[in-house]
mmCIF file of C-alpha atoms and ligand atoms in Angstrom:
data_model
loop_
_atom_site.group_PDB
_atom_site.id
_atom_site.type_symbol
_atom_site.label_atom_id
_atom_site.label_comp_id
_atom_site.label_asym_id
_atom_site.label_seq_id
_atom_site.Cartn_x
_atom_site.Cartn_y
_atom_site.Cartn_z
ATOM 1 C CA LYS A 1 -0.182 0.011 0.204
ATOM 2 C CA ALA A 2 0.983 3.683 -0.861
ATOM 3 C CA ASP A 3 0.625 4.864 2.695
ATOM 4 C CA HIS A 4 2.512 2.282 4.566
ATOM 5 C CA LYS A 5 4.789 3.476 7.237
ATOM 6 C CA GLY A 6 7.595 1.400 8.202
ATOM 7 C CA GLU A 7 10.185 1.459 11.208
ATOM 8 C CA VAL A 8 13.353 0.219 11.303
ATOM 9 C CA ILE A 9 14.638 -1.035 14.556
ATOM 10 C CA ASN A 10 18.242 -2.172 14.920
ATOM 11 C CA HIS A 11 18.990 -4.749 17.537
ATOM 12 C CA SER A 12 22.277 -5.645 18.844
ATOM 13 C CA VAL A 13 23.138 -9.252 18.647
ATOM 14 C CA ALA A 14 24.879 -9.017 21.827
ATOM 15 C CA ASP A 15 21.823 -8.382 23.773
ATOM 16 C CA PHE A 16 20.329 -11.859 22.867
ATOM 17 C CA VAL A 17 23.260 -13.836 22.285
ATOM 18 C CA ARG A 18 25.839 -14.307 24.924
ATOM 19 C CA ASP A 19 29.716 -14.363 23.867
ATOM 20 C CA GLU A 20 30.086 -17.749 25.337
ATOM 21 C CA ASP A 21 27.261 -18.972 23.061
ATOM 22 C CA PHE A 22 30.415 -18.875 20.240
ATOM 23 C CA VAL A 23 32.874 -20.564 22.041
ATOM 24 C CA ILE A 24 33.921 -23.828 20.699
ATOM 25 C CA GLU A 25 36.286 -26.066 22.688
ATOM 26 C CA ILE A 26 38.907 -28.456 20.704
ATOM 27 C CA ILE A 27 38.689 -31.543 22.532
ATOM 28 C CA ASP A 28 40.711 -33.795 20.266
ATOM 29 C CA ARG A 29 42.207 -33.529 16.684
ATOM 30 C CA HIS A 30 41.769 -36.473 14.579
ATOM 31 C CA VAL A 31 43.992 -36.651 11.308
ATOM 32 C CA ALA A 32 41.986 -38.916 8.830
ATOM 33 C CA LYS A 33 44.300 -41.385 7.290
ATOM 34 C CA SER A 34 45.622 -40.640 3.861
ATOM 35 C CA LYS A 35 43.205 -42.486 0.957
ATOM 36 C CA ILE A 36 44.590 -45.428 -0.733
ATOM 37 C CA ASN A 37 46.050 -43.930 -4.238
ATOM 38 C CA LEU A 38 46.534 -46.836 -6.569
ATOM 39 C CA GLY A 39 45.609 -44.763 -9.736
ATOM 40 C CA GLY A 40 48.193 -42.403 -9.003
ATOM 41 C CA ALA A 41 51.085 -44.303 -7.598
ATOM 42 C CA PRO A 42 54.102 -44.500 -9.659
ATOM 43 C CA ILE A 43 55.046 -47.872 -8.281
ATOM 44 C CA ILE A 44 53.005 -50.937 -6.863
ATOM 45 C CA VAL A 45 53.906 -53.593 -4.485
ATOM 46 C CA SER A 46 51.121 -55.750 -5.035
ATOM 47 C CA GLY A 47 50.245 -59.238 -2.916
ATOM 48 C CA GLY A 48 48.639 -62.161 -3.576
ATOM 49 C CA TYR A 49 47.445 -65.413 -1.925
ATOM 50 C CA GLY A 50 50.950 -66.474 -1.939
ATOM 51 C CA VAL A 51 52.057 -63.838 0.671
ATOM 52 C CA GLY A 52 50.092 -66.018 3.420
ATOM 53 C CA SER A 53 49.107 -63.621 5.770
ATOM 54 C CA ALA A 54 48.231 -60.208 7.147
ATOM 55 C CA GLU A 55 51.755 -60.118 8.827
ATOM 56 C CA SER A 56 53.732 -60.712 5.687
ATOM 57 C CA PHE A 57 51.595 -57.878 3.952
ATOM 58 C CA GLU A 58 53.453 -55.646 6.321
ATOM 59 C CA LEU A 59 56.460 -56.723 4.489
ATOM 60 C CA LEU A 60 55.042 -55.230 1.403
ATOM 61 C CA HIS A 61 54.127 -51.960 3.047
ATOM 62 C CA GLU A 62 57.416 -51.724 3.980
ATOM 63 C CA LEU A 63 58.971 -52.054 0.728
ATOM 64 C CA ALA A 64 56.404 -49.914 -0.700
ATOM 65 C CA ASP A 65 57.052 -46.973 1.483
ATOM 66 C CA LEU A 66 60.791 -47.353 1.023
ATOM 67 C CA LEU A 67 60.191 -46.878 -2.486
ATOM 68 C CA GLY A 68 57.529 -44.344 -2.752
ATOM 69 C CA GLY A 69 55.058 -46.532 -3.938
ATOM 70 C CA GLU A 70 51.469 -48.134 -2.756
ATOM 71 C CA VAL A 71 50.404 -51.615 -1.890
ATOM 72 C CA GLY A 72 47.889 -53.271 -3.967
ATOM 73 C CA ALA A 73 46.612 -56.976 -4.078
ATOM 74 C CA THR A 74 44.496 -59.592 -5.632
ATOM 75 C CA ARG A 75 41.165 -60.744 -4.514
ATOM 76 C CA ALA A 76 42.106 -64.056 -3.296
ATOM 77 C CA ALA A 77 44.528 -61.626 -1.139
ATOM 78 C CA VAL A 78 41.489 -59.533 0.015
ATOM 79 C CA ASP A 79 39.267 -62.480 0.537
ATOM 80 C CA ALA A 80 41.593 -64.200 2.656
ATOM 81 C CA GLY A 81 41.486 -60.968 4.880
ATOM 82 C CA PHE A 82 45.344 -60.085 4.083
ATOM 83 C CA THR A 83 44.470 -56.486 3.136
ATOM 84 C CA GLU A 84 41.741 -53.901 2.171
ATOM 85 C CA HIS A 85 39.274 -54.298 -0.384
ATOM 86 C CA GLU A 86 40.277 -50.795 -1.680
ATOM 87 C CA ARG A 87 43.394 -52.373 -2.857
ATOM 88 C CA GLN A 88 42.125 -54.830 -5.078
ATOM 89 C CA ILE A 89 43.501 -54.507 -8.711
ATOM 90 C CA GLY A 90 41.748 -56.364 -11.534
ATOM 91 C CA GLN A 91 38.337 -57.008 -13.344
ATOM 92 C CA THR A 92 36.652 -56.404 -10.444
ATOM 93 C CA GLY A 93 39.053 -53.978 -8.880
ATOM 94 C CA VAL A 94 41.311 -51.240 -9.705
ATOM 95 C CA THR A 95 42.792 -50.803 -13.199
ATOM 96 C CA VAL A 96 46.686 -49.481 -12.834
ATOM 97 C CA ARG A 97 49.175 -48.368 -15.217
ATOM 98 C CA PRO A 98 52.234 -47.791 -12.878
ATOM 99 C CA LYS A 99 55.959 -47.354 -14.109
ATOM 100 C CA LEU A 100 57.014 -50.294 -11.784
ATOM 101 C CA TYR A 101 54.475 -53.359 -10.711
ATOM 102 C CA ILE A 102 56.037 -55.695 -8.229
ATOM 103 C CA ALA A 103 53.875 -58.906 -8.124
ATOM 104 C CA CYS A 104 54.393 -60.761 -4.755
ATOM 105 C CA GLY A 105 52.935 -64.250 -4.662
ATOM 106 C CA ILE A 106 50.564 -63.811 -7.409
ATOM 107 C CA SER A 107 49.773 -66.428 -9.937
ATOM 108 C CA GLY A 108 48.810 -64.229 -12.738
ATOM 109 C CA GLN A 109 44.849 -65.376 -13.443
ATOM 110 C CA ILE A 110 43.467 -63.004 -16.328
ATOM 111 C CA GLN A 111 41.132 -61.385 -13.971
ATOM 112 C CA HIS A 112 43.987 -60.142 -12.296
ATOM 113 C CA VAL A 113 46.128 -59.406 -15.264
ATOM 114 C CA ALA A 114 43.470 -57.419 -17.040
ATOM 115 C CA GLY A 115 43.942 -54.552 -14.386
ATOM 116 C CA MET A 116 47.878 -54.278 -14.487
ATOM 117 C CA GLN A 117 49.049 -55.639 -17.806
ATOM 118 C CA GLU A 118 49.755 -52.275 -18.944
ATOM 119 C CA SER A 119 52.489 -51.271 -16.408
ATOM 120 C CA SER A 120 55.469 -50.120 -17.839
ATOM 121 C CA MET A 121 57.873 -52.600 -15.877
ATOM 122 C CA ILE A 122 56.617 -56.000 -14.242
ATOM 123 C CA ILE A 123 58.942 -57.878 -11.667
ATOM 124 C CA SER A 124 57.529 -61.057 -10.134
ATOM 125 C CA ILE A 125 58.371 -62.883 -7.095
ATOM 126 C CA ASN A 126 56.871 -66.322 -7.074
ATOM 127 C CA THR A 127 58.018 -70.017 -5.790
ATOM 128 C CA ASP A 128 56.375 -71.604 -8.783
ATOM 129 C CA PRO A 129 59.033 -70.688 -11.793
ATOM 130 C CA ASP A 130 55.852 -71.685 -13.907
ATOM 131 C CA ALA A 131 53.227 -69.207 -12.621
ATOM 132 C CA PRO A 132 51.630 -67.473 -15.629
ATOM 133 C CA ILE A 133 52.403 -64.114 -14.451
ATOM 134 C CA ASN A 134 55.934 -64.514 -15.146
ATOM 135 C CA THR A 135 55.203 -64.863 -18.769
ATOM 136 C CA ILE A 136 54.283 -61.018 -18.789
ATOM 137 C CA ALA A 137 56.924 -60.084 -16.267
ATOM 138 C CA ASP A 138 60.060 -58.225 -17.498
ATOM 139 C CA TYR A 139 62.171 -59.712 -14.383
ATOM 140 C CA VAL A 140 61.357 -62.938 -12.580
ATOM 141 C CA ILE A 141 62.378 -63.821 -9.216
ATOM 142 C CA THR A 142 61.900 -67.317 -8.085
ATOM 143 C CA GLY A 143 61.731 -67.424 -4.295
ATOM 144 C CA ARG A 144 59.726 -66.981 -1.201
ATOM 145 C CA ILE A 145 58.275 -63.738 -0.289
ATOM 146 C CA GLU A 146 59.367 -64.187 3.076
ATOM 147 C CA GLU A 147 62.748 -64.251 2.253
ATOM 148 C CA VAL A 148 63.158 -62.135 -1.207
ATOM 149 C CA ILE A 149 61.244 -58.874 0.224
ATOM 150 C CA PRO A 150 63.217 -58.312 3.088
ATOM 151 C CA LYS A 151 66.528 -58.916 1.018
ATOM 152 C CA LEU A 152 65.026 -56.266 -1.340
ATOM 153 C CA ILE A 153 64.520 -54.057 1.447
ATOM 154 C CA LYS A 154 67.794 -54.474 2.871
ATOM 155 C CA TYR A 155 69.815 -54.170 -0.407
ATOM 156 C CA TYR A 156 67.585 -51.174 -1.444
ATOM 157 C CA LYS A 157 68.513 -49.519 2.169
ATOM 158 C CA GLN A 158 72.402 -50.152 1.547
ATOM 159 C CA ASN A 159 72.530 -49.001 -1.773
ATOM 160 C CA SER A 160 70.447 -45.831 -1.618
ATOM 161 C CA LYS A 161 72.194 -44.034 1.078
HETATM 162 C C1 LIG B 1 34.244 -62.792 -11.988
HETATM 163 C C2 LIG B 1 35.676 -62.894 -11.632
HETATM 164 C C3 LIG B 1 36.088 -61.516 -11.045
HETATM 165 C C4 LIG B 1 37.571 -61.454 -10.609
HETATM 166 N N1 LIG B 1 38.069 -60.233 -10.347
HETATM 167 C C5 LIG B 1 39.450 -60.252 -9.722
HETATM 168 C C6 LIG B 1 40.145 -59.241 -9.434
HETATM 169 O O1 LIG B 1 39.481 -58.088 -9.741
HETATM 170 N N2 LIG B 1 41.229 -58.980 -9.249
HETATM 171 C C7 LIG B 1 41.824 -60.341 -8.829
HETATM 172 O O2 LIG B 1 43.108 -60.185 -8.431
HETATM 173 N N3 LIG B 1 41.400 -61.269 -9.105
HETATM 174 C C8 LIG B 1 39.831 -61.410 -9.442
HETATM 175 N N4 LIG B 1 39.330 -62.711 -9.577
HETATM 176 C C9 LIG B 1 40.179 -63.988 -9.045
HETATM 177 C C10 LIG B 1 41.165 -64.790 -10.000
HETATM 178 O O3 LIG B 1 40.443 -65.521 -11.161
HETATM 179 C C11 LIG B 1 42.221 -65.426 -8.861
HETATM 180 O O4 LIG B 1 41.470 -66.225 -8.290
HETATM 181 C C12 LIG B 1 42.971 -64.568 -8.386
HETATM 182 O O5 LIG B 1 43.593 -63.473 -9.004
HETATM 183 C C13 LIG B 1 44.215 -65.488 -7.895
HETATM 184 O O6 LIG B 1 44.737 -64.713 -6.867
HETATM 185 P P1 LIG B 1 46.443 -65.148 -6.530
HETATM 186 O O7 LIG B 1 47.037 -64.534 -7.808
HETATM 187 O O8 LIG B 1 46.463 -63.935 -5.133
HETATM 188 O O9 LIG B 1 45.989 -66.195 -5.878
HETATM 189 P P2 LIG B 1 46.674 -67.869 -6.639
HETATM 190 O O10 LIG B 1 46.096 -68.102 -7.882
HETATM 191 O O11 LIG B 1 46.216 -68.928 -5.291
HETATM 192 O O12 LIG B 1 48.190 -67.753 -6.685
HETATM 193 C C14 LIG B 1 49.183 -67.599 -5.575
HETATM 194 C C15 LIG B 1 50.508 -67.849 -6.109
HETATM 195 O O13 LIG B 1 51.291 -67.382 -5.132
HETATM 196 C C16 LIG B 1 52.462 -68.247 -5.302
HETATM 197 N N5 LIG B 1 53.044 -68.357 -3.849
HETATM 198 C C17 LIG B 1 52.761 -69.338 -3.047
HETATM 199 N N6 LIG B 1 53.400 -69.283 -1.962
HETATM 200 C C18 LIG B 1 54.361 -68.293 -1.832
HETATM 201 C C19 LIG B 1 55.207 -67.959 -1.254
HETATM 202 N N7 LIG B 1 55.714 -68.262 -0.093
HETATM 203 N N8 LIG B 1 56.375 -67.008 -1.797
HETATM 204 C C20 LIG B 1 56.145 -66.492 -3.045
HETATM 205 N N9 LIG B 1 55.035 -66.821 -4.103
HETATM 206 C C21 LIG B 1 54.243 -67.868 -3.278
HETATM 207 C C22 LIG B 1 51.961 -69.576 -6.124
HETATM 208 O O14 LIG B 1 52.862 -69.785 -6.873
HETATM 209 C C23 LIG B 1 50.993 -68.819 -6.579
HETATM 210 O O15 LIG B 1 51.233 -68.493 -8.410
HETATM 211 C C24 LIG B 1 38.179 -62.673 -10.185
HETATM 212 C C25 LIG B 1 37.569 -63.719 -10.428
HETATM 213 C C26 LIG B 1 36.264 -64.146 -11.169
HETATM 214 C C27 LIG B 1 35.374 -65.207 -11.079
#
């Protein structure tokens, strides 16, 4: 309406809200664990059922940390509870294309190979010299994970000082 009269009343926020109402107390800080980034990793140390246990998977983490890489896995290793599902590489997992893929105790079934065969270089560590993965590997180390990985860690440390 044209004859409507209005009045502006300026309220002060301080009259209604106390300073204490804005106080925040930081009780504890939690830093979220960094996300697994398989897609962006230049080096992947990947473990299969042949790694044998969650404890032995820690060896893979040690090597990956040393090389600045990430840890991947086969479905068999994930199903056995050795590591997280987010690390699964293959047909029903992540497809990766790192500069270096170290396949540890992995037989090389097509569903796994589909997700990593584009890697620039593949090293296979397996007790079975006839494991199918060896046919696509650039280098093959025939031996047990429990023995080979600690040696790789040791010699890498010795030679990268
Ligand atoms: C529909 C479908 C989808 C699938 N999707 C995927 C997928 O996305 N990703 C995937 O990985 N699989 C997938 N699979 C499963 C796949 O078929 C294989 O079963 C799986 O990849 C095998 O995993 P592995 O190589 O770790 O185990 P295995 O085939 O059991 O191989 C273990 C290897 O470890 C070696 N070994 C044993 N002990 C030692 C030791 N002490 N040191 C060194 N080597 C040792 C053995 O010689 C062997 O070569 C899928 C299957 C199906 C049917």
